[in-house]
Amino acid sequence: MPDISTRLSQLRRELEEHNRRYYDEAAPAISDAEYDALFREVQALEAAHPELITPDSPTRRVGGKATAGFKTVRHAVPMLSLDNLFAKDGAEALQKWIASVEKLLPGEPLEWLVEPKIDGLAINLRYEDGLFTTGATRGDGETGDDITDNLRTIRSIPLRLRGPDVPAVLEVRGEVYLPVAGFRRIVEEMIAAGEEPFANARNTAAGTLKQLDPATVAKRPLEIVLYGLGEVSIAPPPTQVAMLGWLAALGLRTPKFTRLCATAAEVMAAINELDAIRDSFGFETDGAVIKLNSLEQRERAGFTSRAPRWAKAWKYVAEKAETRLRAITVQVGRTGVLTPVAELEPVLLRGSTISRATLHNEDEIRRKDIRIGDTVIIEKAGEVIPAVVSVVLEKRPPEAPPFDFLTHLGGKCPACGGAIRRDPNFVAWVCENVNCPAQLTRRLEYFAKRGALEIDGLGESVADALVERGLVRDPLDLFDLQLEQLAPLNLGTEDEPRTFGEKNARKVLDGIQRAREQPLARWLHALAIPEVGENTAHDLAKFHDSLEAVRDSALLRDVVELDRLHAAAEEANPRARRHKDLSDLDRQQRATQHAELLAAANAAGRRLLDAGFAKPAKGKGATDADAVFVAGPVAARAALAWFASDTGRAVLARLHTLGLSPKGGSAAGGQQLAGQTFVLTGTLETMSRNEAAEKIRALGGNVSASVSRKTHCVVAGPGAGSKLDEARAFGITVLDEPQFVALLGA
Ligand code: IVH
């Protein structure tokens, strides 16, 4: 198939080029829709010809299997950190350092490059013969986590380097970060969902890269900038400036702002220039990095035990402002959690006017002794939501009483006047009224948000109005809404009415209509089942094809049972310290009981492993019972409990009445086998091998004729021969036909 293969490589090159233009040059040459069309063409060609799939295909970016943990990688060249210079120590600290390097390289002209210090996560990308092979975190500098699959989802990381002169080995280093806009969106969604948002973009990026499921990573708009080298098989360019140019020519993204300087004064000016404009970058920076430009001079300047002598990080001061705390309001979240918010006299902080800041919870307020009327210091250090860091005690009004949460609220929920309680194990106060309109509004927003049922147009104000008018008492009431009820909704006040209007109402109704067809994963997410977040929802949907199947799940029951057996076995363990005084007879009995419990736990573990619902545990002496689950015991127990509860039963009954039956797995045309390679061997009884291959491809999987280390799974029917032996030799999962059918149906 030479023409198809040529067409594919051409399409792949085009897509990579469009990625580069989009992310690197911010100058897309085609529309998103055109990009999607090219992408779909590649997908279609690859589905028809799985043998033509290459590791650098853009379709390999998403998908991949969630793993139980990361492998570690030893860095060929250690990844060091930088020593800091602090803005508060002034230009003298900078001059002193530069003078110290001049002393190491006496009489030589020195050049310095100033770059932004990107507030992200340091990573190493390894390219072999131009192909992206491994990506790892810095870790302890010597070894890091292998997060290749997660990094593959980042579209500004080319999977193949450009140009004719690609070295055999090239390791590049840089920073993965979450752009401010992407972070804002995530925070808004979390707030709308009544969740405690991530503190800053860096934590969000870090948390994302540590995700074991690349599909989740793919949903976060991470980006990368590269500024350094690890192992390289050829002599690299002689300076940082030339090196950045070379990396850019290979298709890698490098810092846009750089200033080449000859003196300490020029370096200081560049640092100040950067500080003045860094807010416009669209990503967080927490400083500047100053590096000796010449790589050869760097070598001679050398390293201390932990950091190079030839580079420093200049840390800008965290931005603070002083203002007055006018009031403390309390927000009610989706689950009834009451969050205190500081209402501030508006003040300018790093270019934006701040009038609200989070106070986190009662303990936080008490610890900082924050009182209404206080003059407070607010800080924004990478955080989108500023926080109150301290109180200026000298400016406290003499009459300001200590803040008491319960008294402040008069013992009632500020939204519904219902009872509130504080769980002693939990920092937050909670409104106990399940019909609290504020909670209902949050639940409604959660139900409709992106990633859940995506009902466009149903934001906070519409949710508020629907709840207030009594049109919606439960998210499922949305499915009974009529245009005549929605269109005249007043989103304003009585004095200043603002009608929702027919056009907007139709948009929401269309969204509700589409929600009917949304797959099981989104429904499981939208229903806000305790402990079942977006990831778990997606995982559960891969293994179950309906809500009823989750309710009756043998897999979830096995997870709970396994956990119980584990605890019981631990309790019975005759070797446990607390049993040291047992009689021999008792010891004997306990030993038998312990062995039986362990055997039962192992059997449950094995069932889960066979179903692919667990990954084998790693480490010495691990047994099947130590398997790592797709959904762990906490989530499994909570999910089963919810389905058995009055709420869960009412929801299922209502969905039934509404004629709604969200479908998961194959029924939803899911891609749960994306990126997995199957080998079929022997005779299948319920279908031909061709049909089996079709089904695998329909779920995004690949079918290969031969077994290799890259094979994920071998399906073996009667008469299977050498391929089965090879699979065993490689330790590859082998499924029999009923297990395979179950996997397809899951
Ligand atoms: S150069 C030998 N350049 O800051 C280490 N680092 O505080 C060379 N960082 O670990 C690092 N932007 O994660 C360098 N333009 C930049 C950077 C940068 C951010 C990070 C990097 C490093 C940390 C040191």
mmCIF file with all atom_site columns, N, CA and C and ligand atoms in Angstrom, residues 78-84 114-123 138 173-175 202 225-228 240 255 286-291 298 303 306-308 310-313 315, ligand 1:
data_model
loop_
_atom_site.group_PDB
_atom_site.id
_atom_site.type_symbol
_atom_site.label_atom_id
_atom_site.label_alt_id
_atom_site.label_comp_id
_atom_site.label_asym_id
_atom_site.label_entity_id
_atom_site.label_seq_id
_atom_site.pdbx_PDB_ins_code
_atom_site.Cartn_x
_atom_site.Cartn_y
_atom_site.Cartn_z
_atom_site.occupancy
_atom_site.B_iso_or_equiv
_atom_site.pdbx_formal_charge
_atom_site.auth_seq_id
_atom_site.auth_comp_id
_atom_site.auth_asym_id
_atom_site.auth_atom_id
_atom_site.pdbx_PDB_model_num
ATOM   1   N N   . PRO A 1 78  ? 22.818 14.017 34.869 1.00 0.00 ? 78  PRO A N   1
ATOM   2   C CA  . PRO A 1 78  ? 21.951 14.426 35.986 1.00 0.00 ? 78  PRO A CA  1
ATOM   3   C C   . PRO A 1 78  ? 21.232 15.749 35.700 1.00 0.00 ? 78  PRO A C   1
ATOM   4   N N   . MET A 1 79  ? 20.037 15.880 36.260 1.00 0.00 ? 79  MET A N   1
ATOM   5   C CA  . MET A 1 79  ? 19.284 17.135 36.092 1.00 0.00 ? 79  MET A CA  1
ATOM   6   C C   . MET A 1 79  ? 19.462 17.961 37.360 1.00 0.00 ? 79  MET A C   1
ATOM   7   N N   . LEU A 1 80  ? 20.250 18.996 37.259 1.00 0.00 ? 80  LEU A N   1
ATOM   8   C CA  . LEU A 1 80  ? 20.541 19.796 38.445 1.00 0.00 ? 80  LEU A CA  1
ATOM   9   C C   . LEU A 1 80  ? 19.524 20.909 38.616 1.00 0.00 ? 80  LEU A C   1
ATOM   10  N N   . SER A 1 81  ? 19.607 21.531 39.762 1.00 0.00 ? 81  SER A N   1
ATOM   11  C CA  . SER A 1 81  ? 18.738 22.666 40.030 1.00 0.00 ? 81  SER A CA  1
ATOM   12  C C   . SER A 1 81  ? 19.580 23.944 39.956 1.00 0.00 ? 81  SER A C   1
ATOM   13  N N   . LEU A 1 82  ? 18.992 25.073 40.261 1.00 0.00 ? 82  LEU A N   1
ATOM   14  C CA  . LEU A 1 82  ? 19.734 26.331 40.235 1.00 0.00 ? 82  LEU A CA  1
ATOM   15  C C   . LEU A 1 82  ? 19.732 26.952 41.623 1.00 0.00 ? 82  LEU A C   1
ATOM   16  N N   . ASP A 1 83  ? 20.819 27.637 41.949 1.00 0.00 ? 83  ASP A N   1
ATOM   17  C CA  . ASP A 1 83  ? 20.804 28.438 43.167 1.00 0.00 ? 83  ASP A CA  1
ATOM   18  C C   . ASP A 1 83  ? 20.057 29.735 42.877 1.00 0.00 ? 83  ASP A C   1
ATOM   19  N N   . ASN A 1 84  ? 19.466 30.298 43.929 1.00 0.00 ? 84  ASN A N   1
ATOM   20  C CA  . ASN A 1 84  ? 18.648 31.497 43.737 1.00 0.00 ? 84  ASN A CA  1
ATOM   21  C C   . ASN A 1 84  ? 19.374 32.779 44.112 1.00 0.00 ? 84  ASN A C   1
ATOM   22  N N   . VAL A 1 114 ? 19.629 36.048 29.487 1.00 0.00 ? 114 VAL A N   1
ATOM   23  C CA  . VAL A 1 114 ? 18.538 36.105 30.462 1.00 0.00 ? 114 VAL A CA  1
ATOM   24  C C   . VAL A 1 114 ? 17.285 35.503 29.824 1.00 0.00 ? 114 VAL A C   1
ATOM   25  N N   . GLU A 1 115 ? 16.682 34.528 30.514 1.00 0.00 ? 115 GLU A N   1
ATOM   26  C CA  . GLU A 1 115 ? 15.458 33.859 30.023 1.00 0.00 ? 115 GLU A CA  1
ATOM   27  C C   . GLU A 1 115 ? 14.404 33.921 31.117 1.00 0.00 ? 115 GLU A C   1
ATOM   28  N N   . PRO A 1 116 ? 13.144 33.789 30.764 1.00 0.00 ? 116 PRO A N   1
ATOM   29  C CA  . PRO A 1 116 ? 12.131 33.703 31.828 1.00 0.00 ? 116 PRO A CA  1
ATOM   30  C C   . PRO A 1 116 ? 12.299 32.402 32.606 1.00 0.00 ? 116 PRO A C   1
ATOM   31  N N   . LYS A 1 117 ? 12.038 32.451 33.907 1.00 0.00 ? 117 LYS A N   1
ATOM   32  C CA  . LYS A 1 117 ? 12.004 31.216 34.681 1.00 0.00 ? 117 LYS A CA  1
ATOM   33  C C   . LYS A 1 117 ? 10.546 30.777 34.734 1.00 0.00 ? 117 LYS A C   1
ATOM   34  N N   . ILE A 1 118 ? 10.253 29.757 33.973 1.00 0.00 ? 118 ILE A N   1
ATOM   35  C CA  . ILE A 1 118 ? 8.875  29.292 33.820 1.00 0.00 ? 118 ILE A CA  1
ATOM   36  C C   . ILE A 1 118 ? 8.489  28.470 35.034 1.00 0.00 ? 118 ILE A C   1
ATOM   37  N N   . ASP A 1 119 ? 7.313  28.772 35.588 1.00 0.00 ? 119 ASP A N   1
ATOM   38  C CA  . ASP A 1 119 ? 6.905  28.089 36.816 1.00 0.00 ? 119 ASP A CA  1
ATOM   39  C C   . ASP A 1 119 ? 6.132  26.821 36.459 1.00 0.00 ? 119 ASP A C   1
ATOM   40  N N   . GLY A 1 120 ? 6.883  25.793 36.118 1.00 0.00 ? 120 GLY A N   1
ATOM   41  C CA  . GLY A 1 120 ? 6.249  24.529 35.748 1.00 0.00 ? 120 GLY A CA  1
ATOM   42  C C   . GLY A 1 120 ? 7.013  23.383 36.351 1.00 0.00 ? 120 GLY A C   1
ATOM   43  N N   . LEU A 1 121 ? 7.117  22.309 35.574 1.00 0.00 ? 121 LEU A N   1
ATOM   44  C CA  . LEU A 1 121 ? 7.827  21.123 36.055 1.00 0.00 ? 121 LEU A CA  1
ATOM   45  C C   . LEU A 1 121 ? 8.947  20.758 35.111 1.00 0.00 ? 121 LEU A C   1
ATOM   46  N N   . ALA A 1 122 ? 10.133 20.549 35.663 1.00 0.00 ? 122 ALA A N   1
ATOM   47  C CA  . ALA A 1 122 ? 11.281 20.231 34.819 1.00 0.00 ? 122 ALA A CA  1
ATOM   48  C C   . ALA A 1 122 ? 11.142 18.813 34.277 1.00 0.00 ? 122 ALA A C   1
ATOM   49  N N   . ILE A 1 123 ? 11.351 18.674 32.967 1.00 0.00 ? 123 ILE A N   1
ATOM   50  C CA  . ILE A 1 123 ? 11.290 17.341 32.384 1.00 0.00 ? 123 ILE A CA  1
ATOM   51  C C   . ILE A 1 123 ? 12.406 17.163 31.347 1.00 0.00 ? 123 ILE A C   1
ATOM   52  N N   . ARG A 1 138 ? 12.124 15.279 36.586 1.00 0.00 ? 138 ARG A N   1
ATOM   53  C CA  . ARG A 1 138 ? 13.458 15.469 37.143 1.00 0.00 ? 138 ARG A CA  1
ATOM   54  C C   . ARG A 1 138 ? 13.703 14.490 38.288 1.00 0.00 ? 138 ARG A C   1
ATOM   55  N N   . ARG A 1 173 ? 15.815 19.464 27.560 1.00 0.00 ? 173 ARG A N   1
ATOM   56  C CA  . ARG A 1 173 ? 15.213 19.705 28.869 1.00 0.00 ? 173 ARG A CA  1
ATOM   57  C C   . ARG A 1 173 ? 14.429 20.989 28.895 1.00 0.00 ? 173 ARG A C   1
ATOM   58  N N   . GLY A 1 174 ? 13.373 20.969 29.644 1.00 0.00 ? 174 GLY A N   1
ATOM   59  C CA  . GLY A 1 174 ? 12.572 22.172 29.718 1.00 0.00 ? 174 GLY A CA  1
ATOM   60  C C   . GLY A 1 174 ? 11.503 22.042 30.758 1.00 0.00 ? 174 GLY A C   1
ATOM   61  N N   . GLU A 1 175 ? 10.477 22.822 30.572 1.00 0.00 ? 175 GLU A N   1
ATOM   62  C CA  . GLU A 1 175 ? 9.458  22.975 31.588 1.00 0.00 ? 175 GLU A CA  1
ATOM   63  C C   . GLU A 1 175 ? 8.092  22.694 30.974 1.00 0.00 ? 175 GLU A C   1
ATOM   64  N N   . ARG A 1 202 ? 0.959  25.693 38.677 1.00 0.00 ? 202 ARG A N   1
ATOM   65  C CA  . ARG A 1 202 ? 2.050  24.729 38.806 1.00 0.00 ? 202 ARG A CA  1
ATOM   66  C C   . ARG A 1 202 ? 1.571  23.431 39.468 1.00 0.00 ? 202 ARG A C   1
ATOM   67  N N   . VAL A 1 225 ? 8.131  24.346 27.143 1.00 0.00 ? 225 VAL A N   1
ATOM   68  C CA  . VAL A 1 225 ? 9.196  25.195 26.614 1.00 0.00 ? 225 VAL A CA  1
ATOM   69  C C   . VAL A 1 225 ? 10.509 24.503 26.934 1.00 0.00 ? 225 VAL A C   1
ATOM   70  N N   . LEU A 1 226 ? 11.432 24.468 25.955 1.00 0.00 ? 226 LEU A N   1
ATOM   71  C CA  . LEU A 1 226 ? 12.701 23.754 26.159 1.00 0.00 ? 226 LEU A CA  1
ATOM   72  C C   . LEU A 1 226 ? 13.867 24.728 26.157 1.00 0.00 ? 226 LEU A C   1
ATOM   73  N N   . TYR A 1 227 ? 14.797 24.547 27.091 1.00 0.00 ? 227 TYR A N   1
ATOM   74  C CA  . TYR A 1 227 ? 15.887 25.516 27.231 1.00 0.00 ? 227 TYR A CA  1
ATOM   75  C C   . TYR A 1 227 ? 17.242 24.875 27.504 1.00 0.00 ? 227 TYR A C   1
ATOM   76  N N   . GLY A 1 228 ? 17.303 23.541 27.464 1.00 0.00 ? 228 GLY A N   1
ATOM   77  C CA  . GLY A 1 228 ? 18.594 22.938 27.812 1.00 0.00 ? 228 GLY A CA  1
ATOM   78  C C   . GLY A 1 228 ? 18.771 21.569 27.192 1.00 0.00 ? 228 GLY A C   1
ATOM   79  N N   . GLN A 1 240 ? 24.381 29.153 24.191 1.00 0.00 ? 240 GLN A N   1
ATOM   80  C CA  . GLN A 1 240 ? 22.963 28.980 24.510 1.00 0.00 ? 240 GLN A CA  1
ATOM   81  C C   . GLN A 1 240 ? 22.107 29.557 23.382 1.00 0.00 ? 240 GLN A C   1
ATOM   82  N N   . PRO A 1 255 ? 12.176 29.425 24.618 1.00 0.00 ? 255 PRO A N   1
ATOM   83  C CA  . PRO A 1 255 ? 11.663 30.685 25.174 1.00 0.00 ? 255 PRO A CA  1
ATOM   84  C C   . PRO A 1 255 ? 11.635 31.791 24.120 1.00 0.00 ? 255 PRO A C   1
ATOM   85  N N   . ASP A 1 286 ? 8.162  32.746 37.688 1.00 0.00 ? 286 ASP A N   1
ATOM   86  C CA  . ASP A 1 286 ? 8.441  33.175 39.053 1.00 0.00 ? 286 ASP A CA  1
ATOM   87  C C   . ASP A 1 286 ? 9.824  33.782 39.163 1.00 0.00 ? 286 ASP A C   1
ATOM   88  N N   . GLY A 1 287 ? 10.424 34.049 38.016 1.00 0.00 ? 287 GLY A N   1
ATOM   89  C CA  . GLY A 1 287 ? 11.735 34.659 38.066 1.00 0.00 ? 287 GLY A CA  1
ATOM   90  C C   . GLY A 1 287 ? 12.365 34.733 36.701 1.00 0.00 ? 287 GLY A C   1
ATOM   91  N N   . ALA A 1 288 ? 13.667 35.033 36.714 1.00 0.00 ? 288 ALA A N   1
ATOM   92  C CA  . ALA A 1 288 ? 14.453 35.026 35.492 1.00 0.00 ? 288 ALA A CA  1
ATOM   93  C C   . ALA A 1 288 ? 15.586 34.040 35.707 1.00 0.00 ? 288 ALA A C   1
ATOM   94  N N   . VAL A 1 289 ? 16.079 33.447 34.610 1.00 0.00 ? 289 VAL A N   1
ATOM   95  C CA  . VAL A 1 289 ? 17.267 32.598 34.732 1.00 0.00 ? 289 VAL A CA  1
ATOM   96  C C   . VAL A 1 289 ? 18.377 33.288 33.953 1.00 0.00 ? 289 VAL A C   1
ATOM   97  N N   . ILE A 1 290 ? 19.550 33.399 34.590 1.00 0.00 ? 290 ILE A N   1
ATOM   98  C CA  . ILE A 1 290 ? 20.684 34.044 33.944 1.00 0.00 ? 290 ILE A CA  1
ATOM   99  C C   . ILE A 1 290 ? 21.740 32.973 33.716 1.00 0.00 ? 290 ILE A C   1
ATOM   100 N N   . LYS A 1 291 ? 22.151 32.797 32.464 1.00 0.00 ? 291 LYS A N   1
ATOM   101 C CA  . LYS A 1 291 ? 23.101 31.734 32.134 1.00 0.00 ? 291 LYS A CA  1
ATOM   102 C C   . LYS A 1 291 ? 24.262 32.286 31.329 1.00 0.00 ? 291 LYS A C   1
ATOM   103 N N   . ARG A 1 298 ? 31.110 27.459 30.329 1.00 0.00 ? 298 ARG A N   1
ATOM   104 C CA  . ARG A 1 298 ? 30.344 26.813 31.389 1.00 0.00 ? 298 ARG A CA  1
ATOM   105 C C   . ARG A 1 298 ? 31.114 25.633 31.955 1.00 0.00 ? 298 ARG A C   1
ATOM   106 N N   . PHE A 1 303 ? 30.620 23.256 38.522 1.00 0.00 ? 303 PHE A N   1
ATOM   107 C CA  . PHE A 1 303 ? 29.433 23.095 39.367 1.00 0.00 ? 303 PHE A CA  1
ATOM   108 C C   . PHE A 1 303 ? 29.837 23.070 40.833 1.00 0.00 ? 303 PHE A C   1
ATOM   109 N N   . ARG A 1 306 ? 25.510 20.925 44.017 1.00 0.00 ? 306 ARG A N   1
ATOM   110 C CA  . ARG A 1 306 ? 24.103 20.806 43.645 1.00 0.00 ? 306 ARG A CA  1
ATOM   111 C C   . ARG A 1 306 ? 23.684 21.670 42.472 1.00 0.00 ? 306 ARG A C   1
ATOM   112 N N   . ALA A 1 307 ? 24.479 22.627 42.114 1.00 0.00 ? 307 ALA A N   1
ATOM   113 C CA  . ALA A 1 307 ? 24.016 23.537 41.074 1.00 0.00 ? 307 ALA A CA  1
ATOM   114 C C   . ALA A 1 307 ? 25.195 24.071 40.264 1.00 0.00 ? 307 ALA A C   1
ATOM   115 N N   . PRO A 1 308 ? 24.925 24.502 39.031 1.00 0.00 ? 308 PRO A N   1
ATOM   116 C CA  . PRO A 1 308 ? 26.020 25.061 38.244 1.00 0.00 ? 308 PRO A CA  1
ATOM   117 C C   . PRO A 1 308 ? 26.486 26.408 38.808 1.00 0.00 ? 308 PRO A C   1
ATOM   118 N N   . TRP A 1 310 ? 27.601 28.565 36.744 1.00 0.00 ? 310 TRP A N   1
ATOM   119 C CA  . TRP A 1 310 ? 27.453 29.457 35.590 1.00 0.00 ? 310 TRP A CA  1
ATOM   120 C C   . TRP A 1 310 ? 26.020 29.956 35.369 1.00 0.00 ? 310 TRP A C   1
ATOM   121 N N   . ALA A 1 311 ? 25.109 29.575 36.257 1.00 0.00 ? 311 ALA A N   1
ATOM   122 C CA  . ALA A 1 311 ? 23.721 30.049 36.087 1.00 0.00 ? 311 ALA A CA  1
ATOM   123 C C   . ALA A 1 311 ? 23.098 30.301 37.452 1.00 0.00 ? 311 ALA A C   1
ATOM   124 N N   . LYS A 1 312 ? 22.135 31.217 37.493 1.00 0.00 ? 312 LYS A N   1
ATOM   125 C CA  . LYS A 1 312 ? 21.389 31.490 38.721 1.00 0.00 ? 312 LYS A CA  1
ATOM   126 C C   . LYS A 1 312 ? 19.927 31.758 38.360 1.00 0.00 ? 312 LYS A C   1
ATOM   127 N N   . ALA A 1 313 ? 19.076 31.500 39.346 1.00 0.00 ? 313 ALA A N   1
ATOM   128 C CA  . ALA A 1 313 ? 17.671 31.892 39.187 1.00 0.00 ? 313 ALA A CA  1
ATOM   129 C C   . ALA A 1 313 ? 17.471 33.181 39.967 1.00 0.00 ? 313 ALA A C   1
ATOM   130 N N   . LYS A 1 315 ? 14.797 35.401 41.695 1.00 0.00 ? 315 LYS A N   1
ATOM   131 C CA  . LYS A 1 315 ? 13.399 35.252 42.114 1.00 0.00 ? 315 LYS A CA  1
ATOM   132 C C   . LYS A 1 315 ? 12.778 36.621 42.370 1.00 0.00 ? 315 LYS A C   1
HETATM 133 S S1  . IVH B 2 .   ? 18.138 26.153 33.302 1.00 0.00 ? 1   IVH B S1  1
HETATM 134 C C1  . IVH B 2 .   ? 21.356 23.113 35.601 1.00 0.00 ? 1   IVH B C1  1
HETATM 135 N N1  . IVH B 2 .   ? 16.246 27.708 32.386 1.00 0.00 ? 1   IVH B N1  1
HETATM 136 O O1  . IVH B 2 .   ? 14.009 26.314 37.357 1.00 0.00 ? 1   IVH B O1  1
HETATM 137 C C2  . IVH B 2 .   ? 19.920 23.535 35.628 1.00 0.00 ? 1   IVH B C2  1
HETATM 138 N N2  . IVH B 2 .   ? 15.754 26.373 34.284 1.00 0.00 ? 1   IVH B N2  1
HETATM 139 O O2  . IVH B 2 .   ? 15.225 26.620 39.978 1.00 0.00 ? 1   IVH B O2  1
HETATM 140 C C3  . IVH B 2 .   ? 19.574 24.343 34.411 1.00 0.00 ? 1   IVH B C3  1
HETATM 141 N N3  . IVH B 2 .   ? 13.440 26.605 35.079 1.00 0.00 ? 1   IVH B N3  1
HETATM 142 O O3  . IVH B 2 .   ? 15.218 23.007 37.660 1.00 0.00 ? 1   IVH B O3  1
HETATM 143 C C4  . IVH B 2 .   ? 18.204 24.864 34.479 1.00 0.00 ? 1   IVH B C4  1
HETATM 144 N N4  . IVH B 2 .   ? 12.782 28.041 33.566 1.00 0.00 ? 1   IVH B N4  1
HETATM 145 O O4  . IVH B 2 .   ? 13.012 23.417 36.362 1.00 0.00 ? 1   IVH B O4  1
HETATM 146 C C5  . IVH B 2 .   ? 16.581 26.804 33.328 1.00 0.00 ? 1   IVH B C5  1
HETATM 147 N N5  . IVH B 2 .   ? 14.680 29.123 31.428 1.00 0.00 ? 1   IVH B N5  1
HETATM 148 C C6  . IVH B 2 .   ? 15.003 28.217 32.359 1.00 0.00 ? 1   IVH B C6  1
HETATM 149 C C7  . IVH B 2 .   ? 14.083 27.772 33.324 1.00 0.00 ? 1   IVH B C7  1
HETATM 150 C C8  . IVH B 2 .   ? 14.507 26.855 34.287 1.00 0.00 ? 1   IVH B C8  1
HETATM 151 C C9  . IVH B 2 .   ? 12.415 27.326 34.623 1.00 0.00 ? 1   IVH B C9  1
HETATM 152 C C10 . IVH B 2 .   ? 13.373 25.719 36.266 1.00 0.00 ? 1   IVH B C10 1
HETATM 153 C C11 . IVH B 2 .   ? 14.021 24.373 36.074 1.00 0.00 ? 1   IVH B C11 1
HETATM 154 C C12 . IVH B 2 .   ? 15.093 24.295 37.119 1.00 0.00 ? 1   IVH B C12 1
HETATM 155 C C13 . IVH B 2 .   ? 14.581 25.280 38.131 1.00 0.00 ? 1   IVH B C13 1
HETATM 156 C C14 . IVH B 2 .   ? 15.721 25.799 38.989 1.00 0.00 ? 1   IVH B C14 1
#
